[in-house]
Short mmCIF file of C-alpha atoms in Angstrom, two decimals:
data_model
loop_
_atom_site.label_atom_id
_atom_site.label_comp_id
_atom_site.label_asym_id
_atom_site.label_seq_id
_atom_site.Cartn_x
_atom_site.Cartn_y
_atom_site.Cartn_z
CA MET A 1329 34.17 -57.42 -2.46
CA GLN A 1330 31.69 -59.05 0.17
CA PHE A 1331 28.14 -61.21 -0.48
CA ARG A 1332 25.22 -60.80 1.53
CA CYS A 1333 21.75 -61.81 1.37
CA GLY A 1334 23.08 -62.76 -3.01
CA ARG A 1335 23.84 -58.70 -2.84
CA ARG A 1336 27.55 -57.79 -3.46
CA VAL A 1337 28.58 -55.28 -1.45
CA PRO A 1338 31.40 -53.19 -2.11
CA THR A 1339 34.16 -53.62 1.00
CA GLU A 1340 35.46 -50.33 2.84
CA GLN A 1341 38.70 -50.41 1.49
CA GLN A 1342 36.67 -50.81 -2.06
CA PHE A 1343 34.13 -47.88 -1.35
CA VAL A 1344 36.97 -45.00 0.22
CA THR A 1345 38.70 -46.17 -3.12
CA SER A 1346 35.72 -45.57 -5.73
CA PHE A 1347 34.41 -42.11 -3.64
CA TRP A 1348 38.48 -40.51 -4.43
CA VAL A 1349 38.02 -41.97 -8.53
CA SER A 1350 33.95 -40.38 -8.23
CA ARG A 1351 32.77 -37.89 -10.62
CA GLN A 1352 31.05 -36.30 -7.16
CA ALA A 1353 34.63 -36.23 -5.69
CA ILE A 1354 36.02 -34.74 -8.73
CA ILE A 1355 33.57 -31.44 -8.08
CA GLY A 1356 33.28 -31.68 -4.41
CA LEU A 1357 37.19 -31.29 -4.64
CA ALA A 1358 36.99 -28.51 -7.82
CA ILE A 1359 34.44 -26.25 -5.29
CA ALA A 1360 36.91 -26.90 -2.56
CA ALA A 1361 39.88 -25.76 -4.43
CA ILE A 1362 37.54 -22.38 -4.68
CA LEU A 1363 36.79 -22.02 -1.78
CA LEU A 1364 39.85 -22.54 -0.35
CA VAL A 1365 41.45 -20.02 -3.33
CA ALA A 1366 38.64 -17.64 -1.90
CA GLY A 1367 39.86 -17.94 1.58
CA HIS A 1368 43.53 -17.62 1.43
CA ALA A 1369 44.73 -16.77 -1.78
CA LEU A 1370 42.93 -13.52 -2.98
CA PRO A 1371 43.82 -10.19 -1.04
CA GLY A 1372 42.57 -10.43 2.83
CA PHE A 1373 39.09 -8.61 3.69
CA SER A 1374 39.84 -7.66 7.04
CA ASP A 1375 39.92 -3.17 6.94
CA ASN A 1376 38.76 -3.31 9.88
CA GLN A 1377 38.42 -5.69 13.69
CA ILE A 1378 34.30 -6.60 11.62
CA GLN A 1379 35.17 -7.52 8.07
CA SER A 1380 38.12 -9.69 10.23
CA GLY A 1381 35.83 -11.17 12.10
CA ILE A 1382 33.66 -11.93 9.57
CA ARG A 1383 36.37 -13.47 7.09
CA ASN A 1384 37.05 -15.66 10.49
CA ALA A 1385 33.53 -17.16 10.76
CA LEU A 1386 33.43 -17.41 7.08
CA HIS A 1387 36.36 -20.50 7.36
CA VAL A 1388 33.69 -21.74 9.90
CA ILE A 1389 31.41 -22.11 7.87
CA ILE A 1390 32.74 -22.77 4.52
CA PHE A 1391 34.77 -25.22 5.74
CA ALA A 1392 31.95 -27.34 7.50
CA ALA A 1393 30.32 -27.04 3.88
CA PHE A 1394 33.64 -28.82 3.00
CA ALA A 1395 33.03 -31.90 5.65
CA TRP A 1396 29.91 -32.48 4.76
CA LEU A 1397 30.15 -32.82 1.44
CA ILE A 1398 33.22 -35.09 2.34
CA ARG A 1399 30.95 -36.73 5.03
CA SER A 1400 28.34 -37.24 2.83
CA ARG A 1401 30.01 -39.35 0.90
CA LEU A 1402 31.39 -41.52 3.08
CA SER A 1403 27.75 -43.08 3.97
CA GLY A 1404 28.83 -46.18 2.85
CA ILE A 1405 31.07 -47.01 5.90
CA ARG A 1406 31.73 -47.44 9.53
CA PRO A 1407 30.25 -43.93 11.12
CA ALA A 1408 33.92 -43.75 12.87
CA ILE A 1409 36.13 -44.15 10.49
CA ALA A 1410 33.94 -42.07 8.28
CA ALA A 1411 33.97 -39.28 10.77
CA LEU A 1412 38.43 -39.62 10.69
CA LEU A 1413 38.71 -39.02 7.04
CA THR A 1414 36.76 -36.68 6.99
CA ILE A 1415 38.86 -34.56 9.39
CA GLY A 1416 41.78 -35.79 8.79
CA SER A 1417 40.50 -34.63 4.80
CA VAL A 1418 39.43 -31.09 6.87
CA THR A 1419 42.79 -30.64 8.25
CA ILE A 1420 45.15 -31.30 5.12
CA VAL A 1421 43.32 -28.61 2.69
CA ALA A 1422 43.46 -26.38 5.96
CA VAL A 1423 47.03 -26.97 7.16
CA GLY A 1424 47.43 -27.22 3.11
CA GLY A 1425 45.95 -23.57 2.33
CA GLU A 1426 48.48 -22.03 5.11
CA MET A 1427 50.87 -22.95 3.49
CA LEU A 1428 49.34 -21.46 0.01
CA GLN A 1429 48.69 -18.79 1.93
CA TRP A 1430 52.78 -18.12 3.07
CA GLN A 1431 54.06 -19.04 -0.27
CA ILE A 1432 52.18 -16.42 -1.83
CA GLY A 1433 53.28 -13.70 0.52
CA GLY A 1434 51.17 -14.41 3.16
CA THR A 1435 51.45 -14.60 6.60
CA PRO A 1436 49.69 -18.35 7.61
CA ASP A 1437 47.94 -17.91 11.04
CA ALA A 1438 47.26 -21.09 13.36
CA HIS A 1439 43.78 -19.54 14.28
CA ASP A 1440 42.76 -20.08 11.09
CA ILE A 1441 42.99 -23.66 10.66
CA ILE A 1442 41.44 -24.30 14.51
CA ARG A 1443 38.70 -22.18 13.01
CA ASP A 1444 38.30 -25.02 9.80
CA LEU A 1445 38.91 -27.98 12.24
CA ALA A 1446 36.41 -26.23 14.71
CA GLY A 1447 33.50 -26.28 12.03
CA ALA A 1448 34.46 -29.73 10.41
CA ILE A 1449 34.24 -30.94 13.73
CA LEU A 1450 31.06 -29.79 14.64
CA ILE A 1451 29.12 -30.70 11.79
CA VAL A 1452 30.24 -33.87 12.01
CA GLY A 1453 29.29 -34.40 15.05
CA ALA A 1454 25.80 -33.30 14.00
CA VAL A 1455 25.51 -35.91 11.09
CA GLU A 1456 26.51 -38.76 13.38
CA MET A 1457 23.82 -37.16 16.04
CA TRP A 1458 21.49 -37.65 12.74
CA ARG A 1459 21.79 -40.50 12.77
CA LEU A 1460 22.29 -42.10 15.78
CA GLU A 1461 18.02 -42.81 15.10
CA ASP A 1462 18.59 -45.59 12.43
CA GLY A 1463 17.36 -48.74 15.01
CA GLN A 1464 15.98 -46.51 17.16
CA LYS A 1465 12.67 -45.88 15.88
CA ASP A 1466 10.50 -46.42 17.96
CA ARG A 1467 12.33 -44.52 20.74
CA LYS A 1468 10.66 -41.31 20.03
CA ILE A 1469 12.46 -39.42 22.57
CA ALA A 1470 15.90 -40.73 22.45
CA ARG A 1471 15.76 -39.48 18.78
CA LEU A 1472 13.87 -36.71 19.36
CA THR A 1473 17.51 -35.62 21.84
CA THR A 1474 19.61 -37.24 19.49
CA ARG A 1475 18.26 -35.03 16.32
CA THR A 1476 17.73 -31.64 18.93
CA PHE A 1477 21.42 -31.76 19.60
CA ALA A 1478 22.10 -32.39 15.88
CA ALA A 1479 20.53 -29.09 15.32
CA LEU A 1480 21.92 -27.42 17.79
CA LEU A 1481 25.79 -28.58 16.88
CA SER A 1482 24.90 -27.46 13.55
CA ALA A 1483 23.12 -24.04 14.72
CA LEU A 1484 27.02 -23.37 16.44
CA ILE A 1485 28.32 -23.43 13.28
CA PHE A 1486 26.29 -20.25 12.01
CA VAL A 1487 27.15 -18.57 15.67
CA PRO A 1488 30.02 -16.67 14.82
CA ILE A 1489 28.77 -14.87 11.95
CA GLY A 1490 25.15 -13.95 13.63
CA PHE A 1491 27.77 -12.41 16.32
CA TRP A 1492 29.09 -9.73 13.50
CA LEU A 1493 26.23 -9.25 11.54
CA LEU A 1494 24.39 -8.17 15.32
CA ILE A 1495 27.28 -6.02 15.70
CA ILE A 1496 26.60 -4.27 11.54
CA ALA A 1497 23.10 -4.02 12.68
CA SER A 1498 23.30 -2.10 16.00
CA GLY A 1499 26.00 -0.35 14.46
CA ARG A 1500 23.06 0.63 12.28
CA PHE A 1501 20.53 1.29 13.97
CA ALA A 1502 22.34 3.40 16.32
CA PHE A 1503 23.22 5.85 13.35
CA PRO A 1504 23.47 8.74 13.03
CA SER A 1505 24.75 8.69 16.99
CA ILE A 1506 28.63 7.64 16.29
CA ALA A 1507 29.90 6.70 19.55
CA THR A 1508 28.12 6.63 23.30
CA PHE A 1509 31.28 4.45 25.04
CA ASP A 1510 28.43 2.48 26.57
CA ARG A 1511 27.00 0.56 24.09
CA TRP A 1512 28.43 -3.53 24.48
CA TRP A 1513 28.89 -3.01 20.65
CA GLU A 1514 30.88 0.10 20.40
CA PRO A 1515 34.03 -1.00 20.79
CA TYR A 1516 34.17 -3.38 17.36
CA HIS A 1517 33.97 -0.66 14.87
CA TYR A 1518 36.92 1.88 16.63
CA VAL A 1519 40.25 1.21 18.08
CA GLY A 1520 42.83 3.66 19.35
CA VAL A 1521 45.56 5.04 17.94
CA ASN A 1522 49.63 5.06 19.32
CA THR A 1523 46.58 4.84 23.43
CA VAL A 1524 44.28 2.81 24.95
CA ILE A 1525 40.50 3.55 24.50
CA ASN A 1526 38.85 3.66 28.23
CA ARG A 1527 35.55 3.77 29.18
CA ASP A 1528 34.87 4.69 31.95
CA GLY A 1529 31.24 5.86 33.04
CA GLY A 1530 30.21 5.67 29.36
CA ILE A 1531 32.95 8.40 28.75
CA ALA A 1532 36.62 7.69 26.41
CA THR A 1533 39.28 9.19 28.05
CA PHE A 1534 42.43 8.42 26.07
CA GLU A 1535 46.14 9.09 27.70
CA LEU A 1536 48.16 11.76 24.95
CA HIS A 1537 51.65 10.08 23.15
CA ASP A 1538 54.64 11.27 24.11
CA ILE A 1539 56.30 10.84 20.54
CA ARG A 1540 53.76 10.46 17.89
CA ARG A 1541 50.24 11.51 17.36
CA SER A 1542 47.36 10.01 19.52
CA GLY A 1543 44.05 9.49 19.42
CA ILE A 1544 41.14 7.57 18.00
CA SER A 1545 39.69 5.96 13.73
CA ILE A 1546 36.00 4.35 13.97
CA ASP A 1547 34.99 3.17 11.13
CA LEU A 1548 31.42 4.41 10.45
CA SER A 1549 28.60 1.71 10.25
CA ARG A 1550 26.98 3.50 7.55
CA HIS A 1551 28.34 5.86 5.42
CA ASP A 1552 26.12 7.94 4.05
CA LEU A 1553 25.84 11.86 5.48
CA SER A 1554 23.52 12.74 2.86
CA GLY A 1555 21.24 15.36 4.84
CA PHE A 1556 23.84 15.87 8.13
CA GLU A 1557 25.67 19.43 8.04
CA HIS A 1558 27.48 18.04 11.66
CA LEU A 1559 30.05 16.49 13.30
CA ALA A 1560 29.11 16.89 17.15
CA PHE A 1561 30.73 15.69 20.30
CA VAL A 1562 31.44 16.44 23.39
CA ALA A 1563 35.45 16.66 24.76
CA ALA A 1564 37.55 18.01 27.24
CA ILE A 1565 40.91 17.66 28.37
CA GLU A 1566 40.98 15.52 32.03
CA GLN A 1567 44.15 16.74 32.33
CA GLY A 1568 46.74 18.38 30.98
CA ALA A 1569 46.31 22.37 29.11
CA ALA A 1570 44.32 22.80 25.90
CA THR A 1571 45.35 21.08 23.16
CA PRO A 1572 44.90 20.78 19.42
CA LEU A 1573 42.46 18.05 18.27
CA ASN A 1574 42.47 16.93 14.07
CA VAL A 1575 40.17 15.96 12.50
CA ARG A 1576 39.38 13.69 9.03
CA ILE A 1577 37.00 12.00 7.36
CA ASN A 1578 38.35 9.27 4.74
CA ASN A 1579 36.01 7.72 2.10
CA ARG A 1580 37.16 4.25 0.50
CA ALA A 1581 39.73 5.54 -1.06
CA THR A 1582 41.55 8.01 1.28
CA LYS A 1583 40.45 5.01 4.44
CA GLY A 1584 43.88 4.95 6.34
CA ASN A 1585 45.12 8.67 5.61
CA MET A 1586 45.76 10.36 8.65
CA ALA A 1587 48.07 12.91 7.12
CA ARG A 1588 47.87 15.59 9.36
CA GLU A 1589 48.02 18.89 6.81
CA PHE A 1590 45.35 17.19 5.67
CA MET A 1591 42.88 17.47 8.78
CA TYR A 1592 40.40 20.38 9.73
CA GLU A 1593 41.68 21.45 13.95
CA VAL A 1594 39.96 21.97 16.28
CA LEU A 1595 40.90 23.60 19.79
CA ILE A 1596 40.14 20.95 22.86
CA ARG A 1597 40.21 23.37 25.81
CA GLU A 1598 40.38 21.86 30.50
CA GLY A 1599 36.46 22.08 30.61
CA THR A 1600 34.17 19.59 29.68
CA ALA A 1601 31.82 21.41 26.11
CA ASP A 1602 30.80 20.62 22.72
CA TYR A 1603 31.29 20.85 19.33
CA ARG A 1604 29.80 21.45 16.28
CA LEU A 1605 32.68 21.05 12.77
CA ALA A 1606 30.46 22.01 9.57
CA ILE A 1607 31.08 18.64 7.21
CA ASP A 1608 31.68 20.74 4.57
CA GLU A 1609 34.96 22.48 5.84
CA LEU A 1610 36.11 18.76 7.37
CA ILE A 1611 35.38 18.02 3.49
CA ALA A 1612 37.04 21.05 2.36
CA ALA A 1613 39.98 20.02 5.01
CA SER A 1614 40.54 17.08 4.04
CA GLY A 1615 41.84 17.56 0.67
CA LEU A 1616 39.55 14.76 -1.01
CA GLY A 1617 37.92 17.66 -3.43
CA GLU A 1618 34.88 16.28 -5.31
CA VAL A 1619 33.58 13.29 -2.58
CA ASP A 1620 30.88 11.07 -2.56
CA ILE A 1621 28.93 12.62 1.00
CA ALA A 1622 27.54 8.79 0.65
CA ASP A 1623 30.47 6.94 0.63
CA ILE A 1624 32.02 8.16 4.08
CA ARG A 1625 33.63 5.67 5.56
CA GLN A 1626 35.73 6.43 8.31
CA LEU A 1627 36.39 9.24 10.85
CA VAL A 1628 39.55 9.54 12.47
CA LEU A 1629 39.83 12.31 15.49
CA LEU A 1630 43.94 12.84 16.52
CA ALA A 1631 45.53 14.79 18.76
CA PRO A 1632 49.35 15.81 18.98
CA ARG A 1633 52.05 14.61 20.42
CA ALA A 1634 52.22 16.14 24.48
CA ARG A 1635 55.43 16.90 26.54
CA ASN A 1636 53.86 16.79 29.52
CA SER A 1637 51.19 14.51 31.23
CA THR A 1638 48.12 15.53 29.05
CA ARG A 1639 44.31 12.77 29.25
CA MET A 1640 41.27 13.84 26.33
CA SER A 1641 37.95 12.75 26.94
CA LEU A 1642 35.44 11.73 23.99
CA ASP A 1643 31.86 10.92 24.18
CA ASN A 1644 28.47 11.12 22.71
CA LEU A 1645 29.97 11.46 18.73
CA ARG A 1646 26.82 11.74 16.52
CA PHE A 1647 26.23 13.74 13.00
CA GLU A 1648 23.04 16.53 13.28
#
């Protein structure tokens, strides 16, 4: 214990000790444990690229909040020591979370640790920059500069989640257009199945696999198809002979199902042509039975294997 101006002031060692045993710290660590379980122990929120991106973005936000909690309890000691203790604590929790994920049968991801530390470093940097104005109250420009920089560091924490929310909003705004293959955000909504989807001049082309079925799987930005009667698109065989294309729609329960016997088949010919498929027929072919038309999650288009080199093109997928 030290004395300053007749007052007892705790040393840094005493302050750190009191921090770890304080009621507020216990509550904070309990919250951190809950966040840890939510982020690592629960089933992965990663059915598609967008959901995986949101989950990764939440890593940054959650661990930034955790770091802020720790740093706020270390306000009575030197900033450099407080920052190191905060980053060290976050590192231990982040690594522990990945180890916990491994223990329960999951796959640890070093990138998650990087995201966790990125959130912690950004918020610690923001806190330290915000407090730099202490002792400089007559220097308004310096104070404004440091606080502006602190605000920018804080804003960076939310850039990843903002990006993915923009992707979602863009897809919903464009609906009932599904894919034109010339918009920057569209690749986050679809993925090639046993092939690579190439975007060339606003047209998607892909080579048919010689062993497996291949094509494209699209996660729909909106799920309610009420009021729509057809799935329409433009397609052509760019190289090779006429080839059947199997089409299937999935709801939440059957998402990921690509069984050939439950797909609608349409023949794609050499010349570019418009195709319109009745949604009722797609549902009937999918074997879904009574399906909630307001809960359609996925559109799958697959071509059978091709023994000879075959390239198919798709464009302007939409509901009408």
